[in-house]
XYZ file of C-alpha atoms in Angstrom:
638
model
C 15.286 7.495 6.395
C 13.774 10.341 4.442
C 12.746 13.492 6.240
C 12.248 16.235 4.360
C 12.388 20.033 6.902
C 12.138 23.538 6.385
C 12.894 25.915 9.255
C 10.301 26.527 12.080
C 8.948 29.846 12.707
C 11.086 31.877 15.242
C 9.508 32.549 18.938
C 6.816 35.067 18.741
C 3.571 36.619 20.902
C 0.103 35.293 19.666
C -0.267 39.081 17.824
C 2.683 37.991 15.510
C 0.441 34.955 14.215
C -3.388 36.295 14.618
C -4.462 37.834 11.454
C -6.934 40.394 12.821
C -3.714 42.084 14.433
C -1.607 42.248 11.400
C -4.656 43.465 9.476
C -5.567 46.156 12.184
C -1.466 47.084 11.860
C -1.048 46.895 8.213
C -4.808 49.513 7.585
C -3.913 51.773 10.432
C -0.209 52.144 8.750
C -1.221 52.651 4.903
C -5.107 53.510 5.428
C -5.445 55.491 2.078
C -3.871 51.935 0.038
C -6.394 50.736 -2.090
C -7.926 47.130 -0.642
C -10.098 45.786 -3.012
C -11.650 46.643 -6.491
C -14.916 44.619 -7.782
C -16.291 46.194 -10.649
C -17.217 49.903 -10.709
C -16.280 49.418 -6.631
C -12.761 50.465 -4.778
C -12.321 50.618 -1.234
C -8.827 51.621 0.689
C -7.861 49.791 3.396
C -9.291 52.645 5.805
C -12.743 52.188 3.828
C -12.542 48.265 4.503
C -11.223 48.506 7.673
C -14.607 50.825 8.993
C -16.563 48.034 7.002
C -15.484 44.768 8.369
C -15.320 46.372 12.230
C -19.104 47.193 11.786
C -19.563 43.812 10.910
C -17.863 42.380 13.716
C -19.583 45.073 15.857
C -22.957 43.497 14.756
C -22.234 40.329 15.151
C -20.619 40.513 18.518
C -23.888 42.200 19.110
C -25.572 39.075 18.669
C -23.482 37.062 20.844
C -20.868 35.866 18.640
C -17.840 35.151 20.758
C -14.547 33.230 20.496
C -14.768 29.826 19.366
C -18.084 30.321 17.921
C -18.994 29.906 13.417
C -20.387 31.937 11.576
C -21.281 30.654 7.566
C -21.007 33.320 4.749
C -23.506 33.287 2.535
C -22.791 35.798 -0.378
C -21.835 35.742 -4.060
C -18.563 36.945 -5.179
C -18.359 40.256 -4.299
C -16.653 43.249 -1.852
C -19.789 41.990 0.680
C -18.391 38.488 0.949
C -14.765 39.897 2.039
C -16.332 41.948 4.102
C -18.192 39.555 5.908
C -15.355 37.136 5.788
C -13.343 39.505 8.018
C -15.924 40.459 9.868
C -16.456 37.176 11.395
C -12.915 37.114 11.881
C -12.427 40.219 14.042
C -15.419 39.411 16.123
C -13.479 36.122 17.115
C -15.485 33.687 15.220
C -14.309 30.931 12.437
C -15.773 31.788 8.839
C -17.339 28.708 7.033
C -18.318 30.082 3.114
C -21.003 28.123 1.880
C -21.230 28.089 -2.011
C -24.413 29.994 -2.748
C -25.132 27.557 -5.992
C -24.944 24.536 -3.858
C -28.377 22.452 -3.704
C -30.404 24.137 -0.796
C -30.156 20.367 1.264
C -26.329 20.297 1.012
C -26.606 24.060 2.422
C -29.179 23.199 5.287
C -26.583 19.773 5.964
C -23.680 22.352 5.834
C -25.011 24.415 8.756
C -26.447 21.966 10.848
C -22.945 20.095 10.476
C -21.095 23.619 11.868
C -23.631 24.831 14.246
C -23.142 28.521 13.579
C -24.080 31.612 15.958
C -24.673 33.740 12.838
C -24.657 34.305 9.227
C -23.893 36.618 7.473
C -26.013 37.210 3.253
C -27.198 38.916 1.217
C -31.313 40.118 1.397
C -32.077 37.928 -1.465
C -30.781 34.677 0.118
C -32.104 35.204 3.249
C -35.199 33.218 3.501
C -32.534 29.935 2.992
C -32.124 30.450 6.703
C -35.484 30.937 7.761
C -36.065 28.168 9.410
C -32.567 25.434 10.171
C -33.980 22.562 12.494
C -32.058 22.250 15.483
C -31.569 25.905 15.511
C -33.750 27.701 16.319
C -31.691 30.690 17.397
C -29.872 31.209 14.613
C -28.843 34.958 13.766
C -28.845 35.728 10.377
C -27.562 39.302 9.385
C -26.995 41.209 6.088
C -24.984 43.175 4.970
C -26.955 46.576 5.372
C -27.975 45.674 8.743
C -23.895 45.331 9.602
C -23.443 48.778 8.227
C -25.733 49.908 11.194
C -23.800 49.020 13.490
C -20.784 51.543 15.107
C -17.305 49.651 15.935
C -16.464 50.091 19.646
C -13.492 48.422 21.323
C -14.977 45.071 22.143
C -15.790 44.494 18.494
C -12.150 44.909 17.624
C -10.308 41.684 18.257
C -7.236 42.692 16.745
C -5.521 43.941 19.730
C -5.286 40.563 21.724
C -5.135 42.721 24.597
C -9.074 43.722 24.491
C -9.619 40.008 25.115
C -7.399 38.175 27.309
C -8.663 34.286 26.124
C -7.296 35.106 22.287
C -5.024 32.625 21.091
C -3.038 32.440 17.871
C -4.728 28.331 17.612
C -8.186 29.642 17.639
C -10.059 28.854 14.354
C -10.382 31.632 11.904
C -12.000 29.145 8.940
C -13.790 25.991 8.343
C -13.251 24.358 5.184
C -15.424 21.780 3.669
C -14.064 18.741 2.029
C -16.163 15.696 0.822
C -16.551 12.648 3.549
C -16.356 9.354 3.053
C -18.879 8.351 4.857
C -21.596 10.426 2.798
C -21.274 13.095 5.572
C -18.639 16.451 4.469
C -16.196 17.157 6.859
C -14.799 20.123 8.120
C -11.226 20.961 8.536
C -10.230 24.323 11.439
C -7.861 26.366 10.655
C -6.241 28.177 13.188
C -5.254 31.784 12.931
C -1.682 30.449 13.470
C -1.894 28.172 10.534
C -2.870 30.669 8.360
C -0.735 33.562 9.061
C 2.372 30.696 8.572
C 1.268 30.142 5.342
C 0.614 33.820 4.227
C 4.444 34.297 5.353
C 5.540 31.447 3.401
C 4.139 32.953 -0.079
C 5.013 36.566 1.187
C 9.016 35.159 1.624
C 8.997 33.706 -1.801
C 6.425 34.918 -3.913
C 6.706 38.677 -2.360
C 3.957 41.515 -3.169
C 3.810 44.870 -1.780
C 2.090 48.037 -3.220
C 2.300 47.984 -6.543
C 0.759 44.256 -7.180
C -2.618 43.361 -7.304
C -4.320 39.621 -7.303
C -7.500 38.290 -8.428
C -10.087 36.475 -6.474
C -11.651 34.053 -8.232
C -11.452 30.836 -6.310
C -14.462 28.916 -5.436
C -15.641 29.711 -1.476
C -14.957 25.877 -0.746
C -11.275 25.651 -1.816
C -8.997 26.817 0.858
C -7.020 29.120 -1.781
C -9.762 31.331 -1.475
C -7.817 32.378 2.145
C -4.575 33.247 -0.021
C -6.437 35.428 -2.380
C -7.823 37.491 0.359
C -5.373 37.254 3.479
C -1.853 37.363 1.464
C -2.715 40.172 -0.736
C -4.122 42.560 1.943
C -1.624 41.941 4.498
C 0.948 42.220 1.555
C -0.376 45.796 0.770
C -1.363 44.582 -2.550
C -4.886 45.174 -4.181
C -7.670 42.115 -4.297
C -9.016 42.621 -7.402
C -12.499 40.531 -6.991
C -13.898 38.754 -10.512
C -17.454 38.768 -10.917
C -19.688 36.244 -9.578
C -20.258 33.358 -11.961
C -17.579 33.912 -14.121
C -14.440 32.088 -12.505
C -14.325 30.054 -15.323
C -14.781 32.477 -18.096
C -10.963 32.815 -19.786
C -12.479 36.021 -21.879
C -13.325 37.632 -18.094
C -9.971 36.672 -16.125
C -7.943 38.023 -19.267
C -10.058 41.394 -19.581
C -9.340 41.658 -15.862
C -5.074 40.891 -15.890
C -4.941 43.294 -18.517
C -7.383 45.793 -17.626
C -6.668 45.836 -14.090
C -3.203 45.248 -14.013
C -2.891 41.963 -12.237
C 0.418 40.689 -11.397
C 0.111 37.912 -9.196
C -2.633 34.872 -9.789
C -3.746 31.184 -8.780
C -4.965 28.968 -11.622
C -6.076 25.753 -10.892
C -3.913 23.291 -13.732
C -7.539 22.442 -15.736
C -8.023 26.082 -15.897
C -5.206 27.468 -16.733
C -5.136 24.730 -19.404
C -8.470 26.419 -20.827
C -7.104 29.426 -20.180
C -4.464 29.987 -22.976
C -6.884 27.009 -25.167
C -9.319 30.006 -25.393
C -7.496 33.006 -25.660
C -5.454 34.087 -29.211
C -2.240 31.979 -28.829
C -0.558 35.284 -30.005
C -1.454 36.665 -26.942
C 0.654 37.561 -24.362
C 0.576 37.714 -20.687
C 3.959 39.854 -19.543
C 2.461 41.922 -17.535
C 1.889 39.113 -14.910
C 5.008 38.770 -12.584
C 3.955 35.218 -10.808
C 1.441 32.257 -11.420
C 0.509 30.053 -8.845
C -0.927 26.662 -9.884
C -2.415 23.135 -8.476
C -4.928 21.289 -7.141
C -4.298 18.525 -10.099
C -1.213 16.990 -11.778
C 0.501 19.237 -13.951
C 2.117 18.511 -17.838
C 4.979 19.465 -18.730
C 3.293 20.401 -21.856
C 1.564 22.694 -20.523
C 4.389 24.334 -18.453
C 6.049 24.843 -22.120
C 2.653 26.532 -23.501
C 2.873 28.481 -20.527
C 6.073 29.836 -20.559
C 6.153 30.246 -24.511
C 2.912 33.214 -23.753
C 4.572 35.091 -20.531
C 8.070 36.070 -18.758
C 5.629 35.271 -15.364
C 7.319 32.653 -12.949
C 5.123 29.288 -13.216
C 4.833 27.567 -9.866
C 3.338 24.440 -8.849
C 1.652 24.017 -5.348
C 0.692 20.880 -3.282
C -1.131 20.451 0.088
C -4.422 19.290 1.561
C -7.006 21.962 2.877
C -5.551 20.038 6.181
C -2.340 21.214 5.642
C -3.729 25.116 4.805
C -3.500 25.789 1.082
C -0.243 24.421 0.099
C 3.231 22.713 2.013
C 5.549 22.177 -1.198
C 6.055 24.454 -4.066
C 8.208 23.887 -6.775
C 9.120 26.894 -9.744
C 9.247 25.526 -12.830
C 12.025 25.800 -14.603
C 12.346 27.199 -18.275
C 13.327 23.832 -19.463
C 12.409 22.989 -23.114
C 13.322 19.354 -22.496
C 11.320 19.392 -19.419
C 9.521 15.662 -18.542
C 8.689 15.250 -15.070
C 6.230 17.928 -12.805
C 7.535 17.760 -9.240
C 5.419 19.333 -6.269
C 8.694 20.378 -4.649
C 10.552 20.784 -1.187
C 8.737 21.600 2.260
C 7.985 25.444 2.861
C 9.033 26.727 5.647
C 7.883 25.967 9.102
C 6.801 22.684 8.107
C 7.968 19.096 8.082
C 7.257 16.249 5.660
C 8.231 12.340 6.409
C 7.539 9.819 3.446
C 6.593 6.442 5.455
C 6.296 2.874 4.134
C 2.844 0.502 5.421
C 4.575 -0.045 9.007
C 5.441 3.878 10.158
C 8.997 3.422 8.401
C 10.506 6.183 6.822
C 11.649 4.884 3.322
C 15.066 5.608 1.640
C 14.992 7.791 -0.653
C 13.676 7.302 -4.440
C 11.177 4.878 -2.463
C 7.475 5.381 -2.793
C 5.772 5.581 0.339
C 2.928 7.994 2.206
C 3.349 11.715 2.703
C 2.810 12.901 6.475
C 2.642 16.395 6.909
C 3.270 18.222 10.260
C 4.375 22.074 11.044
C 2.814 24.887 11.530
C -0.050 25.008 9.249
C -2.065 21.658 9.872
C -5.335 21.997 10.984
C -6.795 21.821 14.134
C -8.800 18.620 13.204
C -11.962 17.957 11.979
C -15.165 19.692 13.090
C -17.091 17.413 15.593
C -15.651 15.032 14.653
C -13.311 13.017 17.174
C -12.734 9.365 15.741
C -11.924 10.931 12.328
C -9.318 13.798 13.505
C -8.136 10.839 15.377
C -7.495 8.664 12.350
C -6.081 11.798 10.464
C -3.945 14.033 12.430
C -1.198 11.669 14.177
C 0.885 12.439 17.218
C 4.898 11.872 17.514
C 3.600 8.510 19.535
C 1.985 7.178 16.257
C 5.632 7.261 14.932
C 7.638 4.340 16.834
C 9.620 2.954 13.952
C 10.464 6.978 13.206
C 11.995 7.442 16.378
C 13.640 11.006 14.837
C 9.933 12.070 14.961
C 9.855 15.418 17.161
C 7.663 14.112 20.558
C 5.470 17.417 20.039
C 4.981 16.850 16.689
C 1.590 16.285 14.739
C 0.976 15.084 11.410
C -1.503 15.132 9.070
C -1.824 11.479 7.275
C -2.242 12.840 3.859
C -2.549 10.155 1.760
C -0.521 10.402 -1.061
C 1.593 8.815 -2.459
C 5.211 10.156 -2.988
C 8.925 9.945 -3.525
C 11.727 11.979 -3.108
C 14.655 12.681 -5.423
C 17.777 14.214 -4.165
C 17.580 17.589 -2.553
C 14.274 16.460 -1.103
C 12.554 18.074 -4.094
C 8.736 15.554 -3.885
C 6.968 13.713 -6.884
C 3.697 12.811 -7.198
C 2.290 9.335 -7.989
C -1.036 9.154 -6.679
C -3.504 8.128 -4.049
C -2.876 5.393 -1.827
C -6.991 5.777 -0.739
C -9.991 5.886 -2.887
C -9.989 9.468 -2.949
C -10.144 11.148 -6.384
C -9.853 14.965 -7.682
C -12.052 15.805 -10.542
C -11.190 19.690 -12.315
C -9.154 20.072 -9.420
C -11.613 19.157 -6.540
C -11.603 16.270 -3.859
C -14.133 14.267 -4.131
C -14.940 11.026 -2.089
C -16.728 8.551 -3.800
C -18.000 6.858 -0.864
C -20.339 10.147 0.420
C -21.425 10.316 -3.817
C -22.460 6.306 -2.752
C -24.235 7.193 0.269
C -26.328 9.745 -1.210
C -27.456 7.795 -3.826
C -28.746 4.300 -1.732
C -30.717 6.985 -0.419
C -32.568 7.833 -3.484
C -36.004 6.023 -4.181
C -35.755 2.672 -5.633
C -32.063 1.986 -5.144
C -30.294 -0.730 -3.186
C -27.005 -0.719 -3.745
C -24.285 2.098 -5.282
C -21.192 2.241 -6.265
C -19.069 5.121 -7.531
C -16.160 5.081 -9.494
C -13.642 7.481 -11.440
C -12.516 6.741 -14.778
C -10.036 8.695 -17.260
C -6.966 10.896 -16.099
C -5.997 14.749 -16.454
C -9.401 16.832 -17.516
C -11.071 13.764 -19.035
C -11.571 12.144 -15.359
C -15.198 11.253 -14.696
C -17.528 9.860 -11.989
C -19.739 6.934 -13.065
C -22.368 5.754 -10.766
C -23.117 1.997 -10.843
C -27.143 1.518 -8.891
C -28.858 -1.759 -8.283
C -32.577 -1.676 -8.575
C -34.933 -2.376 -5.407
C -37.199 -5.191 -5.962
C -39.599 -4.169 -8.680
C -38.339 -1.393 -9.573
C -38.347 -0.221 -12.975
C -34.763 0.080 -14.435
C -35.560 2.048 -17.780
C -36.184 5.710 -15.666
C -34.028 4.951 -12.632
C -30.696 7.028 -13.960
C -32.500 9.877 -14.547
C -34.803 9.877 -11.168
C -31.118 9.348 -9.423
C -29.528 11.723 -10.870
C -32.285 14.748 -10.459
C -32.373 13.372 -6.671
C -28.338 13.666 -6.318
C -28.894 17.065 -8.049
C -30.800 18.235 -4.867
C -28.626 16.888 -2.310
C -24.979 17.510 -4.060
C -23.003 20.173 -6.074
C -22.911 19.510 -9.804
C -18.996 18.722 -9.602
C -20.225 15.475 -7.674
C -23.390 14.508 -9.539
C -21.831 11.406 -11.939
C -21.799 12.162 -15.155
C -22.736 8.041 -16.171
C -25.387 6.252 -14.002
C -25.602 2.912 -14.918
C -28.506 0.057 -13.535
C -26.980 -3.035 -13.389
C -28.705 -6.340 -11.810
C -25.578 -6.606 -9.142
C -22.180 -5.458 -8.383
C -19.218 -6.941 -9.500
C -17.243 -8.674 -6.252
C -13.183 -10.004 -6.268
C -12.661 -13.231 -5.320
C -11.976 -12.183 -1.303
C -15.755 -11.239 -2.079
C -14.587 -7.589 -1.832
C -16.457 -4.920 -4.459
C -14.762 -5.285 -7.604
C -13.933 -1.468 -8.373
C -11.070 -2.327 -11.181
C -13.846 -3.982 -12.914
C -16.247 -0.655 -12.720
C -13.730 1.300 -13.789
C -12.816 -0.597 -16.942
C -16.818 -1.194 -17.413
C -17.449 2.871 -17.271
C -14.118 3.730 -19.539
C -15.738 1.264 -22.115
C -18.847 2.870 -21.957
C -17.938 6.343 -22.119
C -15.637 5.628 -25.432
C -18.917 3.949 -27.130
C -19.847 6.542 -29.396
C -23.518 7.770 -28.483
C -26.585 6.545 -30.487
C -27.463 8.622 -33.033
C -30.504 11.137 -32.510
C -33.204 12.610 -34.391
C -32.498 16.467 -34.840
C -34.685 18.665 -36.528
C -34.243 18.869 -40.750
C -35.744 21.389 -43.039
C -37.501 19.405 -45.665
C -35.107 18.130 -48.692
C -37.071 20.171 -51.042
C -37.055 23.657 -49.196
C -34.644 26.731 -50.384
C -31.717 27.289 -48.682
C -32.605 30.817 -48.307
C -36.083 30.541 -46.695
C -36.732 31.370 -43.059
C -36.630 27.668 -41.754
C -32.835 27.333 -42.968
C -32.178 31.442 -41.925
C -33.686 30.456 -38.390
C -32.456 26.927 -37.251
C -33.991 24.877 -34.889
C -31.724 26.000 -32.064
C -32.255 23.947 -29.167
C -32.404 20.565 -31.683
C -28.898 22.431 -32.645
C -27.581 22.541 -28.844
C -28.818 19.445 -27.953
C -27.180 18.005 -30.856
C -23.600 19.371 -30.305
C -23.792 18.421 -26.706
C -24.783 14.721 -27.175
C -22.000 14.480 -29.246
C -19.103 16.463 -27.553
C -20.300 14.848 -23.784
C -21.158 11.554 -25.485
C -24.873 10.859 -24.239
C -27.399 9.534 -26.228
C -29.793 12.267 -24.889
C -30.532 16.059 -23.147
C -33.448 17.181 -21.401
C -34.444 20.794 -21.457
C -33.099 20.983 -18.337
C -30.627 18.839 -18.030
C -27.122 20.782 -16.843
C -24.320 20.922 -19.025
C -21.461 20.264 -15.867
C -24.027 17.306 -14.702
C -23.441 15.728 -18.110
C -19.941 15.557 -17.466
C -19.241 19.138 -19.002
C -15.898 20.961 -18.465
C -13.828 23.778 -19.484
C -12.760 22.240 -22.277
C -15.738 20.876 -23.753
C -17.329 24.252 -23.417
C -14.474 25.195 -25.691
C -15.391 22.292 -28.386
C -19.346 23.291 -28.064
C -19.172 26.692 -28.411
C -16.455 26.421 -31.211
C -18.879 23.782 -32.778
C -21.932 26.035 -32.233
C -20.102 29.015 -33.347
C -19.720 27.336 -37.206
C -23.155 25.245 -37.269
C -25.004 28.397 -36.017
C -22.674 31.341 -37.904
C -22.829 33.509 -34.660
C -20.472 35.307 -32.296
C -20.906 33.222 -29.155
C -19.037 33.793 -26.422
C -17.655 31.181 -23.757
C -19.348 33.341 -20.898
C -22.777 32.159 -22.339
C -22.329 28.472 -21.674
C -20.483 29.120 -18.117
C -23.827 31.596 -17.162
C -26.352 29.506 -18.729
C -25.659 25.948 -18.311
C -29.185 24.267 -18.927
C -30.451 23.483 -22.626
C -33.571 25.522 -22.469
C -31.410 28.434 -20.895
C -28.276 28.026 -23.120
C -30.362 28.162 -25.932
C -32.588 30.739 -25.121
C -29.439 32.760 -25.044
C -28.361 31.740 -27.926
C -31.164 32.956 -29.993
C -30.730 36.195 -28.241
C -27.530 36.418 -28.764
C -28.355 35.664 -32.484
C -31.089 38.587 -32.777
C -29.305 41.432 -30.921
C -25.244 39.869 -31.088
C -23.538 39.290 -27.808
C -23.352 41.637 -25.062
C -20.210 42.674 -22.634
């Protein structure tokens, strides 16, 4: 039997594990502290403290109560923390909504949470103006918050103001891709949370004197780290500008500017990370790195640790399971060949179980269920699935050491454990993939697309490992349809209903798919068809020339052609045979570390000082290039 324990948390009141408590404690103690820092903006934790209880105050206003959501709707910025709290202390779960996301996936979003409020900006308003199905929706910004005065009712921190608050009420909703073609929505309980946050604080301790970035995306449960751990921790958020979370030149002004000791890379970009910056470069002044969210190389622990005295460690856990529930440091081992995900973290329990419920023996592969403190409350409305997912003690019969109160989480992943109970691991035992980082399930990617015009069947499939994984898209034709301009009407439809990380980066027409002999789909066969495809080098292109016979120093050689330049480079760094003006460079299957091979590339054919920020900001041809020729006119800006 392998069962893998940490300790459980020791008895405590619901204050001990609600987060608006500890928050009201930790301001009213160190009020002058400063909180956060975005830009040319610093607020102390008195400052942020009046800020968030006007929020709440506002929103209580407008009936938000207990139990109720309320989606955040703002860029990067002090306003988004803000109203993050603020939902918080007036009782309600926050669900972020990325603001770059297609407007339908938004409008699917809310009508899937069914929030009392939300809580923008002035210039995203009008995305709210009119949600069917709710009509009463309350839609606030952030000046109209600032109007409102706290008064006792708004502050939920002291659990005595309102008798019915409970250390399992939700404090965020978390979307994940579905299956099904329909996201889903993992609650996490203020008790989850604040478990978590104690976990990091008891091995990764900050206080005063650190400070932590927030860069993570609004739909990746580290997001709740960056904010909660550091601000009950005392520490500083130090927020990076909107749009720029991938931008290494950014992130490294800001650790050394700003002082940062304590960051969360995902592994693809912290791999682009020290790919972009000087390797001579050093990053001492960091004390701790968090990574995850992919597998991790032992090459690039070594590059790591070869540019920083920083501890290195690795994370694991499902936005079920609330941001991570093994951790592993890396040790500084030059002969280093395996990346393990760790041992449990306290208050939580992990059983590895063969096909039957089993527990295996140890060194055997088998599926990691997760229980403890910090797994969700289920899925948002939706019963059958949270049935499916999170598994009682009674699930367990042929685990009969299984705790009868216990819950698990049915993670699926594939594990083993070597001795010590330290965790490796091998993969997905579902079709569930992780591209840069983020889940992504193929099946809601196939749903989407049978419901663009002209297409009867789809299937989805993932191809490559590490940062060269890609989705390829395999559509069969309705009757009649024309199969020359059905990739590209598919993909500008999936563009309007998903977020570029899920748009496939290959769409293929084929005449029918591929089925096993059970008569099953044939997916080993799709993903061998798009790996073959995508290592056919692209057909050549016509670019723009100046005539054979024309000086090299005249004004059509001095001034280049640049968008025949850009389209060039990227047909043959992304491998297409083609780019439309506005055809996005992440659609095309662009990552961090082909924006590194453009720009390098761009940089020599184009002799100018590009930076890596210009790509990230401007990710369309026309608007790439456009920036490119001003960047060539007037040189590149801060």
């Amino acid at each position: 039997m392998t069962t893998v324990q940490a300790p459980a948390d020791r008895p405590s009141t619901d204050a001990d594990h609600r987060l608006d408590a500890l928050l009201l404690e930790r301001w009213e103690r160190d009020p002058a502290l400063p909180a956060i820092v975005s830009g040319e903006t610093a607020l102390t934790m008195g400052e942020l403290r009046e800020r968030v209880l006007r929020t709440a105050a506002a929103l209580r206003a407008h009936g938000v109560r207990a139990g109720d959501r309320v989606v955040i709707h703002h860029e990067r910025s002090v306003e988004f923390v803000v109203a993050v709290l603020g939902a918080m202390f007036a009782g309600a779960a926050h669900a972020a909504l990325g603001v770059d996301d297609p407007p339908r996936r938004i409008l699917r979003s809310v009508q899937d949470c069914a929030p009392r409020a939300v809580l923008t900006e002035s210039a995203l308003r009008d995305r709210f103006s009119d949600v069917p199905g709710l009509s009463d929706l309350v839609v606030l910004t952030d000046e109209e918050c600032a109007t409102y005065a706290p008064t006792p009712e708004s502050v939920q921190g002291d659990v005595d103001v309102r008798g019915d608050a409970s250390a399992d009420d939700p404090v965020a909703v978390i979307h994940t891709s579905g299956s099904t073609g329909r996201p889903k929505a993992s609650l996490i309980s203020h008790r989850a949370l604040v478990s978590r946050i104690r976990a990091l604080q008891t091995t990764h301790r900050m206080d005063e004197r650190d400070r932590m970035i927030h860069h993570t995306v609004c739909t990746f449960d580290m997001h709740l780290g960056e904010l909660y751990w550091p601000l009950l921790a005392g520490a500083t958020v130090v927020v990076a500008a909107p749009g720029r979370h991938r931008d290494a030149d950014h992130l490294a002004d800001l650790i050394r500017d700003q002082g940062i000791t304590t960051v969360y890379f995902g592994v693809s970009q912290l791999e682009l990370f020290l790919l972009t910056r000087d390797p001579a470069e050093r990053y001492d002044g960091l004390r701790q790195v968090l990574t995850g969210g992919e597998p991790l190389g032992p090459d690039l622990v070594r590059r790591f640790h070869s540019r920083s005295t920083a501890s290195l460690t690795n994370i694991y856990g499902p936005s079920e399971c609330t941001i991570y529930c093994t951790a592993w440091v890396l040790p500084r081992d030059p002969d280093l060949d395996t990346v393990l995900i760790g041992p449990a973290i306290q208050d939580t329990e992990l059983w590895i179980l063969d096909e039957k419920g089993a527990p295996v023996a140890e060194g055997e592969t088998g599926e990691l269920y997760i229980g403890g403190a910090g797994v969700a409350l289920g899925y948002l409305n939706r019963p059958e699935l949270t049935a499916e997912r999170f598994l009682g003690a009674e699930r367990f019969p042929n685990a009969p050491a299984v705790s009868p109160d216990s819950r698990f989480y049915r993670s699926g992943d594939l594990v083993r454990a070597r001795p010590g109970g330290v965790l490796e691991f091998l993969g997905r035992a579902d079709r569930q993939v992780k591209i840069r980082g983020i889940r992504i399930e193929p099946g809601e990617i196939e749903e989407t697309a049978k419901r663009c015009t002209g297409v009867r069947q789809a299937a989805v499939v993932a191809h490559g490992s590490g940062a060269e994984k890609r989705l390829a898209a395999f559509v069969v034709p309705e009757k009649g349809v024309a199969s020359d301009s059905l990739p590209s009407s598919v993909r500008e439809a999936l563009r309007t209903w998903l977020p570029p990380y899920m748009v496939p980066s290959a769409i293929e027409v084929t005449d029918e798919l591929p089925l096993t002999p059970n008569g099953k789909l044939d997916r080993r066969l799709l993903e061998a068809r798009a790996a073959q495809r995508s290592a056919e080098p692209a057909p050549a292109r016509a670019v723009h020339r100046a005539p054979a016979d024309t000086p090299a120093d005249t004004s059509v050689d001095a001034e280049p052609d640049v968008e025949s330049v850009v389209s060039e480079v990227w047909c043959e760094v992304l491998q297409v045979s083609a780019v439309g003006r506005d055809d996005d460079f992440f659609d095309l299957g662009g990552d961090s570390f082909k924006v590194l091979r453009v720009v390098e590339t761009l940089r020599e054919r184009l002799r100018a000082d590009i930076p890596l920020a210009a790509l990230l900001l401007e990710p369309t041809a026309a608007d790439f290039s456009e920036e490119l020729r001003r960047i060539m006119a007037h040189g590149p800006t801060d």
